[in-house]
PDB file of C-alpha atoms in Angstrom:
ATOM      1  CA  MET A   1      14.756 -16.766  -6.991  1.00 52.00           C
ATOM      2  CA  PRO A   2      14.348 -17.927  -3.317  1.00 64.00           C
ATOM      3  CA  ILE A   3      10.974 -18.647  -1.925  1.00 65.00           C
ATOM      4  CA  ASP A   4      10.915 -15.494   0.290  1.00 84.00           C
ATOM      5  CA  HIS A   5      11.778 -13.352  -2.850  1.00 89.00           C
ATOM      6  CA  THR A   6       9.060 -14.979  -4.829  1.00 93.00           C
ATOM      7  CA  TYR A   7       6.585 -14.309  -2.021  1.00 93.00           C
ATOM      8  CA  GLU A   8       7.605 -10.544  -1.677  1.00 92.00           C
ATOM      9  CA  LYS A   9       7.430 -10.151  -5.613  1.00 92.00           C
ATOM     10  CA  LEU A  10       3.876 -11.746  -5.804  1.00 94.00           C
ATOM     11  CA  LYS A  11       2.684  -9.757  -2.870  1.00 93.00           C
ATOM     12  CA  SER A  12       3.972  -6.526  -4.526  1.00 90.00           C
ATOM     13  CA  MET A  13       2.230  -7.487  -7.694  1.00 92.00           C
ATOM     14  CA  ILE A  14      -0.961  -7.808  -5.805  1.00 91.00           C
ATOM     15  CA  TYR A  15      -0.584  -4.570  -3.841  1.00 89.00           C
ATOM     16  CA  ARG A  16       0.150  -2.557  -6.915  1.00 86.00           C
ATOM     17  CA  ARG A  17      -2.767  -4.189  -8.834  1.00 87.00           C
ATOM     18  CA  GLN A  18      -0.547  -5.815 -11.470  1.00 90.00           C
ATOM     19  CA  LEU A  19      -2.619  -8.797 -10.699  1.00 92.00           C
ATOM     20  CA  ASP A  20      -6.266  -7.815 -10.571  1.00 89.00           C
ATOM     21  CA  ALA A  21      -8.707  -8.789  -7.866  1.00 89.00           C
ATOM     22  CA  GLY A  22     -10.757 -11.846  -8.882  1.00 92.00           C
ATOM     23  CA  GLN A  23      -8.094 -12.883 -11.358  1.00 94.00           C
ATOM     24  CA  ARG A  24      -7.622 -16.477 -12.018  1.00 95.00           C
ATOM     25  CA  ILE A  25      -4.089 -17.545 -11.377  1.00 95.00           C
ATOM     26  CA  VAL A  26      -2.347 -19.686 -14.188  1.00 95.00           C
ATOM     27  CA  GLU A  27       0.674 -21.048 -12.337  1.00 93.00           C
ATOM     28  CA  ARG A  28       2.628 -21.743 -15.450  1.00 93.00           C
ATOM     29  CA  THR A  29       1.977 -18.332 -16.975  1.00 94.00           C
ATOM     30  CA  LEU A  30       2.805 -16.473 -13.567  1.00 94.00           C
ATOM     31  CA  ALA A  31       5.774 -18.619 -12.882  1.00 93.00           C
ATOM     32  CA  SER A  32       7.296 -17.768 -16.254  1.00 93.00           C
ATOM     33  CA  LYS A  33       6.498 -14.024 -15.703  1.00 91.00           C
ATOM     34  CA  LEU A  34       8.496 -14.198 -12.263  1.00 91.00           C
ATOM     35  CA  GLY A  35      11.247 -16.344 -13.675  1.00 91.00           C
ATOM     36  CA  VAL A  36      10.779 -19.107 -11.135  1.00 92.00           C
ATOM     37  CA  SER A  37       9.657 -22.630 -11.035  1.00 92.00           C
ATOM     38  CA  ARG A  38       6.287 -23.663  -9.799  1.00 91.00           C
ATOM     39  CA  ILE A  39       7.464 -24.817  -6.489  1.00 92.00           C
ATOM     40  CA  PRO A  40       8.490 -21.614  -5.037  1.00 93.00           C
ATOM     41  CA  LEU A  41       5.505 -20.008  -6.710  1.00 94.00           C
ATOM     42  CA  ARG A  42       3.165 -22.440  -4.967  1.00 93.00           C
ATOM     43  CA  GLU A  43       4.886 -21.835  -1.601  1.00 94.00           C
ATOM     44  CA  GLY A  44       4.411 -18.151  -2.003  1.00 94.00           C
ATOM     45  CA  MET A  45       0.792 -18.606  -2.905  1.00 95.00           C
ATOM     46  CA  ILE A  46       0.218 -20.710   0.220  1.00 94.00           C
ATOM     47  CA  ARG A  47       1.545 -18.026   2.306  1.00 93.00           C
ATOM     48  CA  LEU A  48      -0.520 -15.442   0.623  1.00 95.00           C
ATOM     49  CA  GLU A  49      -3.595 -17.456   0.887  1.00 95.00           C
ATOM     50  CA  SER A  50      -3.047 -17.729   4.624  1.00 93.00           C
ATOM     51  CA  GLU A  51      -2.875 -13.850   4.757  1.00 92.00           C
ATOM     52  CA  GLY A  52      -6.059 -13.586   2.760  1.00 91.00           C
ATOM     53  CA  LEU A  53      -4.577 -12.176  -0.584  1.00 94.00           C
ATOM     54  CA  ILE A  54      -5.334 -15.339  -2.418  1.00 95.00           C
ATOM     55  CA  ARG A  55      -8.271 -17.819  -2.302  1.00 95.00           C
ATOM     56  CA  SER A  56      -8.367 -21.267  -3.506  1.00 93.00           C
ATOM     57  CA  ILE A  57     -11.381 -23.298  -4.609  1.00 91.00           C
ATOM     58  CA  PRO A  58     -11.053 -27.107  -3.882  1.00 87.00           C
ATOM     59  CA  ASN A  59     -10.576 -29.141  -6.894  1.00 82.00           C
ATOM     60  CA  SER A  60     -10.557 -25.890  -9.050  1.00 87.00           C
ATOM     61  CA  SER A  61      -8.345 -22.813  -9.358  1.00 92.00           C
ATOM     62  CA  SER A  62      -6.764 -20.126  -7.240  1.00 95.00           C
ATOM     63  CA  TYR A  63      -7.809 -16.444  -7.573  1.00 96.00           C
ATOM     64  CA  ILE A  64      -6.670 -13.083  -6.392  1.00 95.00           C
ATOM     65  CA  ALA A  65      -8.859 -12.167  -3.527  1.00 93.00           C
ATOM     66  CA  GLU A  66     -11.524  -9.553  -3.909  1.00 91.00           C
ATOM     67  CA  ILE A  67     -10.947  -6.556  -1.701  1.00 87.00           C
ATOM     68  CA  GLU A  68     -14.228  -5.043  -0.412  1.00 86.00           C
ATOM     69  CA  PRO A  69     -14.606  -1.473   1.213  1.00 84.00           C
ATOM     70  CA  LYS A  70     -15.236  -3.099   4.605  1.00 86.00           C
ATOM     71  CA  ASP A  71     -11.922  -5.070   4.169  1.00 88.00           C
ATOM     72  CA  LEU A  72     -10.040  -1.826   3.477  1.00 86.00           C
ATOM     73  CA  VAL A  73     -11.519  -0.261   6.625  1.00 86.00           C
ATOM     74  CA  GLU A  74     -10.566  -3.243   8.792  1.00 89.00           C
ATOM     75  CA  ILE A  75      -7.112  -3.131   7.227  1.00 89.00           C
ATOM     76  CA  TYR A  76      -6.540   0.508   7.701  1.00 87.00           C
ATOM     77  CA  SER A  77      -7.931   0.438  11.293  1.00 90.00           C
ATOM     78  CA  MET A  78      -5.036  -2.132  12.142  1.00 93.00           C
ATOM     79  CA  ARG A  79      -2.732   0.930  12.143  1.00 93.00           C
ATOM     80  CA  LEU A  80      -4.526   2.142  15.353  1.00 93.00           C
ATOM     81  CA  TRP A  81      -3.449  -1.017  17.231  1.00 94.00           C
ATOM     82  CA  LEU A  82       0.001  -1.164  15.810  1.00 96.00           C
ATOM     83  CA  GLU A  83       1.477   2.292  15.147  1.00 97.00           C
ATOM     84  CA  PRO A  84       0.930   4.144  18.516  1.00 97.00           C
ATOM     85  CA  PRO A  85       2.784   1.545  20.679  1.00 97.00           C
ATOM     86  CA  ALA A  86       5.480   1.176  17.993  1.00 97.00           C
ATOM     87  CA  THR A  87       5.983   5.004  18.052  1.00 97.00           C
ATOM     88  CA  ARG A  88       6.432   4.794  21.907  1.00 97.00           C
ATOM     89  CA  LEU A  89       8.932   2.078  21.657  1.00 97.00           C
ATOM     90  CA  ALA A  90      10.800   3.837  18.881  1.00 97.00           C
ATOM     91  CA  THR A  91      10.831   6.980  21.135  1.00 97.00           C
ATOM     92  CA  LEU A  92      12.497   5.065  23.875  1.00 96.00           C
ATOM     93  CA  LYS A  93      15.162   3.813  21.447  1.00 91.00           C
ATOM     94  CA  THR A  94      15.295   7.070  19.380  1.00 82.00           C
ATOM     95  CA  SER A  95      18.366   7.694  17.472  1.00 87.00           C
ATOM     96  CA  LYS A  96      19.790  10.444  15.214  1.00 91.00           C
ATOM     97  CA  GLU A  97      19.604   7.846  12.228  1.00 94.00           C
ATOM     98  CA  LEU A  98      15.851   7.519  12.855  1.00 95.00           C
ATOM     99  CA  THR A  99      15.119  11.179  12.974  1.00 95.00           C
ATOM    100  CA  ARG A 100      17.250  11.863  10.071  1.00 96.00           C
ATOM    101  CA  ARG A 101      15.428   9.105   8.010  1.00 97.00           C
ATOM    102  CA  LEU A 102      11.986  10.406   9.088  1.00 97.00           C
ATOM    103  CA  ASN A 103      12.873  14.013   8.303  1.00 97.00           C
ATOM    104  CA  GLU A 104      14.178  12.816   4.870  1.00 97.00           C
ATOM    105  CA  LEU A 105      10.834  10.999   4.137  1.00 96.00           C
ATOM    106  CA  CYS A 106       8.845  13.870   5.401  1.00 94.00           C
ATOM    107  CA  SER A 107      10.719  16.249   3.114  1.00 95.00           C
ATOM    108  CA  LYS A 108      10.076  13.873   0.122  1.00 94.00           C
ATOM    109  CA  MET A 109       6.468  13.660   1.053  1.00 90.00           C
ATOM    110  CA  ALA A 110       6.261  17.540   1.046  1.00 89.00           C
ATOM    111  CA  LYS A 111       7.810  17.842  -2.409  1.00 90.00           C
ATOM    112  CA  ALA A 112       5.579  15.024  -3.823  1.00 87.00           C
ATOM    113  CA  VAL A 113       2.541  17.052  -2.226  1.00 82.00           C
ATOM    114  CA  ALA A 114       3.575  20.196  -4.092  1.00 83.00           C
ATOM    115  CA  GLY A 115       4.195  18.302  -7.319  1.00 84.00           C
ATOM    116  CA  GLU A 116       0.774  16.532  -6.913  1.00 77.00           C
ATOM    117  CA  GLU A 117       2.472  13.197  -7.309  1.00 81.00           C
ATOM    118  CA  HIS A 118      -0.131  11.272  -5.266  1.00 78.00           C
ATOM    119  CA  SER A 119       1.405   7.797  -5.763  1.00 78.00           C
ATOM    120  CA  ARG A 120       4.664   9.109  -4.216  1.00 83.00           C
ATOM    121  CA  VAL A 121       2.895  10.720  -1.196  1.00 83.00           C
ATOM    122  CA  ASP A 122       1.282   7.482  -0.441  1.00 82.00           C
ATOM    123  CA  GLU A 123       4.611   5.727  -0.918  1.00 86.00           C
ATOM    124  CA  TYR A 124       6.598   8.093   1.471  1.00 90.00           C
ATOM    125  CA  ASP A 125       3.736   7.900   4.104  1.00 89.00           C
ATOM    126  CA  TYR A 126       3.978   4.219   4.190  1.00 90.00           C
ATOM    127  CA  ARG A 127       7.732   4.222   4.269  1.00 94.00           C
ATOM    128  CA  PHE A 128       7.626   6.749   7.181  1.00 96.00           C
ATOM    129  CA  HIS A 129       5.460   4.550   9.334  1.00 95.00           C
ATOM    130  CA  HIS A 130       7.218   1.496   8.541  1.00 96.00           C
ATOM    131  CA  ALA A 131      10.600   3.065   9.645  1.00 97.00           C
ATOM    132  CA  ILE A 132       9.016   3.720  13.074  1.00 97.00           C
ATOM    133  CA  ILE A 133       7.722   0.202  13.190  1.00 97.00           C
ATOM    134  CA  GLU A 134      11.172  -1.095  12.389  1.00 96.00           C
ATOM    135  CA  ALA A 135      12.814   1.242  14.926  1.00 97.00           C
ATOM    136  CA  SER A 136      10.485  -0.091  17.716  1.00 96.00           C
ATOM    137  CA  GLY A 137      12.737  -3.224  17.647  1.00 95.00           C
ATOM    138  CA  HIS A 138       9.624  -5.516  18.248  1.00 96.00           C
ATOM    139  CA  SER A 139       9.950  -8.162  15.697  1.00 96.00           C
ATOM    140  CA  ARG A 140       6.420  -9.620  16.294  1.00 96.00           C
ATOM    141  CA  LEU A 141       4.842  -6.163  16.026  1.00 96.00           C
ATOM    142  CA  GLN A 142       6.757  -5.631  12.856  1.00 95.00           C
ATOM    143  CA  ARG A 143       5.472  -8.960  11.289  1.00 93.00           C
ATOM    144  CA  ALA A 144       1.894  -8.146  12.311  1.00 94.00           C
ATOM    145  CA  TYR A 145       2.174  -4.808  10.609  1.00 94.00           C
ATOM    146  CA  GLU A 146       3.596  -6.369   7.299  1.00 90.00           C
ATOM    147  CA  THR A 147       1.084  -9.075   7.299  1.00 90.00           C
ATOM    148  CA  ALA A 148      -1.911  -6.853   8.007  1.00 91.00           C
ATOM    149  CA  HIS A 149      -1.260  -5.467   4.412  1.00 91.00           C
ATOM    150  CA  ILE A 150      -1.671  -1.826   5.392  1.00 89.00           C
ATOM    151  CA  GLN A 151       0.381  -1.001   2.247  1.00 86.00           C
ATOM    152  CA  ILE A 152      -2.531  -2.387   0.095  1.00 85.00           C
ATOM    153  CA  VAL A 153      -4.882   0.403   1.161  1.00 81.00           C
ATOM    154  CA  GLY A 154      -3.527   3.324  -0.948  1.00 72.00           C
ATOM    155  CA  PHE A 155      -3.293   1.306  -4.192  1.00 70.00           C
ATOM    156  CA  TYR A 156      -6.823  -0.096  -3.928  1.00 67.00           C
ATOM    157  CA  THR A 157      -8.455   3.250  -3.151  1.00 62.00           C
ATOM    158  CA  ASP A 158      -6.446   5.507  -5.467  1.00 54.00           C
ATOM    159  CA  PHE A 159      -4.867   7.322  -2.670  1.00 53.00           C
ATOM    160  CA  LEU A 160      -8.218   7.963  -0.961  1.00 52.00           C
ATOM    161  CA  ALA A 161      -6.668   8.154   2.472  1.00 50.00           C
ATOM    162  CA  GLN A 162      -4.352  11.034   1.732  1.00 53.00           C
ATOM    163  CA  LYS A 163      -7.009  12.852  -0.100  1.00 54.00           C
ATOM    164  CA  ALA A 164      -9.461  12.439   2.818  1.00 50.00           C
ATOM    165  CA  VAL A 165      -7.120  13.939   5.281  1.00 54.00           C
ATOM    166  CA  GLY A 166      -5.646  16.786   3.097  1.00 62.00           C
ATOM    167  CA  ALA A 167      -2.107  16.260   1.846  1.00 64.00           C
ATOM    168  CA  ASP A 168      -0.758  19.304   3.349  1.00 70.00           C
ATOM    169  CA  ARG A 169      -2.191  18.558   6.734  1.00 81.00           C
ATOM    170  CA  LEU A 170      -0.803  15.039   6.352  1.00 82.00           C
ATOM    171  CA  VAL A 171       2.678  16.595   6.172  1.00 86.00           C
ATOM    172  CA  ARG A 172       2.228  18.700   9.324  1.00 89.00           C
ATOM    173  CA  GLN A 173       1.047  15.684  11.264  1.00 91.00           C
ATOM    174  CA  HIS A 174       4.072  13.656  10.296  1.00 94.00           C
ATOM    175  CA  GLN A 175       6.273  16.648  11.436  1.00 95.00           C
ATOM    176  CA  GLN A 176       4.527  16.485  14.818  1.00 95.00           C
ATOM    177  CA  ILE A 177       5.389  12.862  15.127  1.00 96.00           C
ATOM    178  CA  ILE A 178       9.039  13.585  14.345  1.00 97.00           C
ATOM    179  CA  ARG A 179       9.170  16.470  17.013  1.00 96.00           C
ATOM    180  CA  ALA A 180       7.669  14.144  19.668  1.00 96.00           C
ATOM    181  CA  ILE A 181      10.160  11.535  18.982  1.00 96.00           C
ATOM    182  CA  GLN A 182      13.158  13.914  18.782  1.00 94.00           C
ATOM    183  CA  GLN A 183      12.062  15.264  22.391  1.00 94.00           C
ATOM    184  CA  GLY A 184      12.216  11.767  23.721  1.00 94.00           C
ATOM    185  CA  ASP A 185       8.758  11.817  25.226  1.00 95.00           C
ATOM    186  CA  PRO A 186       7.220   8.464  24.737  1.00 96.00           C
ATOM    187  CA  ASP A 187       3.831   9.478  26.226  1.00 97.00           C
ATOM    188  CA  ARG A 188       3.668  12.544  23.859  1.00 97.00           C
ATOM    189  CA  SER A 189       4.929  10.459  20.700  1.00 97.00           C
ATOM    190  CA  GLU A 190       2.259   7.693  21.337  1.00 97.00           C
ATOM    191  CA  LYS A 191      -0.482  10.306  21.861  1.00 97.00           C
ATOM    192  CA  VAL A 192       0.383  12.227  18.588  1.00 96.00           C
ATOM    193  CA  ALA A 193       0.586   8.895  16.686  1.00 96.00           C
ATOM    194  CA  ARG A 194      -2.710   7.819  17.928  1.00 96.00           C
ATOM    195  CA  GLU A 195      -4.414  11.191  17.220  1.00 94.00           C
ATOM    196  CA  HIS A 196      -2.834  11.090  13.707  1.00 91.00           C
ATOM    197  CA  VAL A 197      -4.332   7.530  12.872  1.00 90.00           C
ATOM    198  CA  GLU A 198      -7.595   8.280  14.497  1.00 90.00           C
ATOM    199  CA  ARG A 199      -8.181  11.370  12.300  1.00 86.00           C
ATOM    200  CA  SER A 200      -7.047   9.509   9.326  1.00 83.00           C
ATOM    201  CA  ILE A 201      -9.520   6.478  10.084  1.00 85.00           C
ATOM    202  CA  VAL A 202     -12.447   8.827  10.526  1.00 84.00           C
ATOM    203  CA  ASN A 203     -11.709  10.632   7.291  1.00 79.00           C
ATOM    204  CA  PHE A 204     -11.138   7.383   5.485  1.00 79.00           C
ATOM    205  CA  GLU A 205     -14.381   5.960   6.527  1.00 83.00           C
ATOM    206  CA  LYS A 206     -16.289   8.984   5.530  1.00 80.00           C
ATOM    207  CA  LYS A 207     -14.786   8.837   2.052  1.00 78.00           C
ATOM    208  CA  LEU A 208     -15.498   5.122   1.671  1.00 78.00           C
ATOM    209  CA  GLY A 209     -19.072   5.573   3.165  1.00 80.00           C
ATOM    210  CA  ILE A 210     -18.638   2.803   5.594  1.00 80.00           C
ATOM    211  CA  ARG A 211     -17.823   2.662   9.417  1.00 78.00           C
ATOM    212  CA  LEU A 212     -15.824  -0.103  11.003  1.00 71.00           C
ATOM    213  CA  GLU A 213     -18.554  -0.765  13.453  1.00 66.00           C
ATOM    214  CA  SER A 214     -21.289  -1.113  10.920  1.00 49.00           C
ATOM    215  CA  SER A 215     -19.142  -3.404   8.697  1.00 46.00           C
ATOM    216  CA  ALA A 216     -18.518  -5.739  11.573  1.00 45.00           C
ATOM    217  CA  ALA A 217     -22.249  -5.916  12.588  1.00 38.00           C
ATOM    218  CA  PRO A 218     -24.162  -9.026  11.682  1.00 37.00           C
ATOM    219  CA  THR A 219     -26.454  -8.846   8.695  1.00 35.00           C
TER     220      THR A 219
END
């Protein structure tokens, strides 16, 4: 298994809490579980440590990082800095393939909402926004989005974000974004995307009982 694949698999396991926060990493056991040698495993761990998902204690062991409420708010708020400009760029480069993909994901999201499949709603929500990020054509913005670990939020809060905003309303907001992109109006699409993320952040903070401003304040 290539190093990049090992890194992605390990990251996915952390996102999905197949490795618990605070869990000590036993390299031999984890390498065997992944079917790799310890060299690519260590390379993947080094990358994830630089991204804050693993912490190492000198002359001791490595652990899965603890994710605190303030960390979740900071991670989630990164969407505000990344998604609106990405939506603008995607609109300028809009294609039938993009709008087809977004409509498909929005339809799947609506069905998941109707079936109360909360994990599916969260999955399609992330894939919807990631499709826009990719369509922006901005490689560094895409890397920033992926290393911000926005995908981790839903799994660590039992889909708190979608419950906060209301699943039905969540679908309608995504439909508004699609319409703005289809109309080819970059100002409108950026505005709609920003409003969507801002509303989500406010509700997310309320449900967690913490504000970004207070979490960043010195104690």
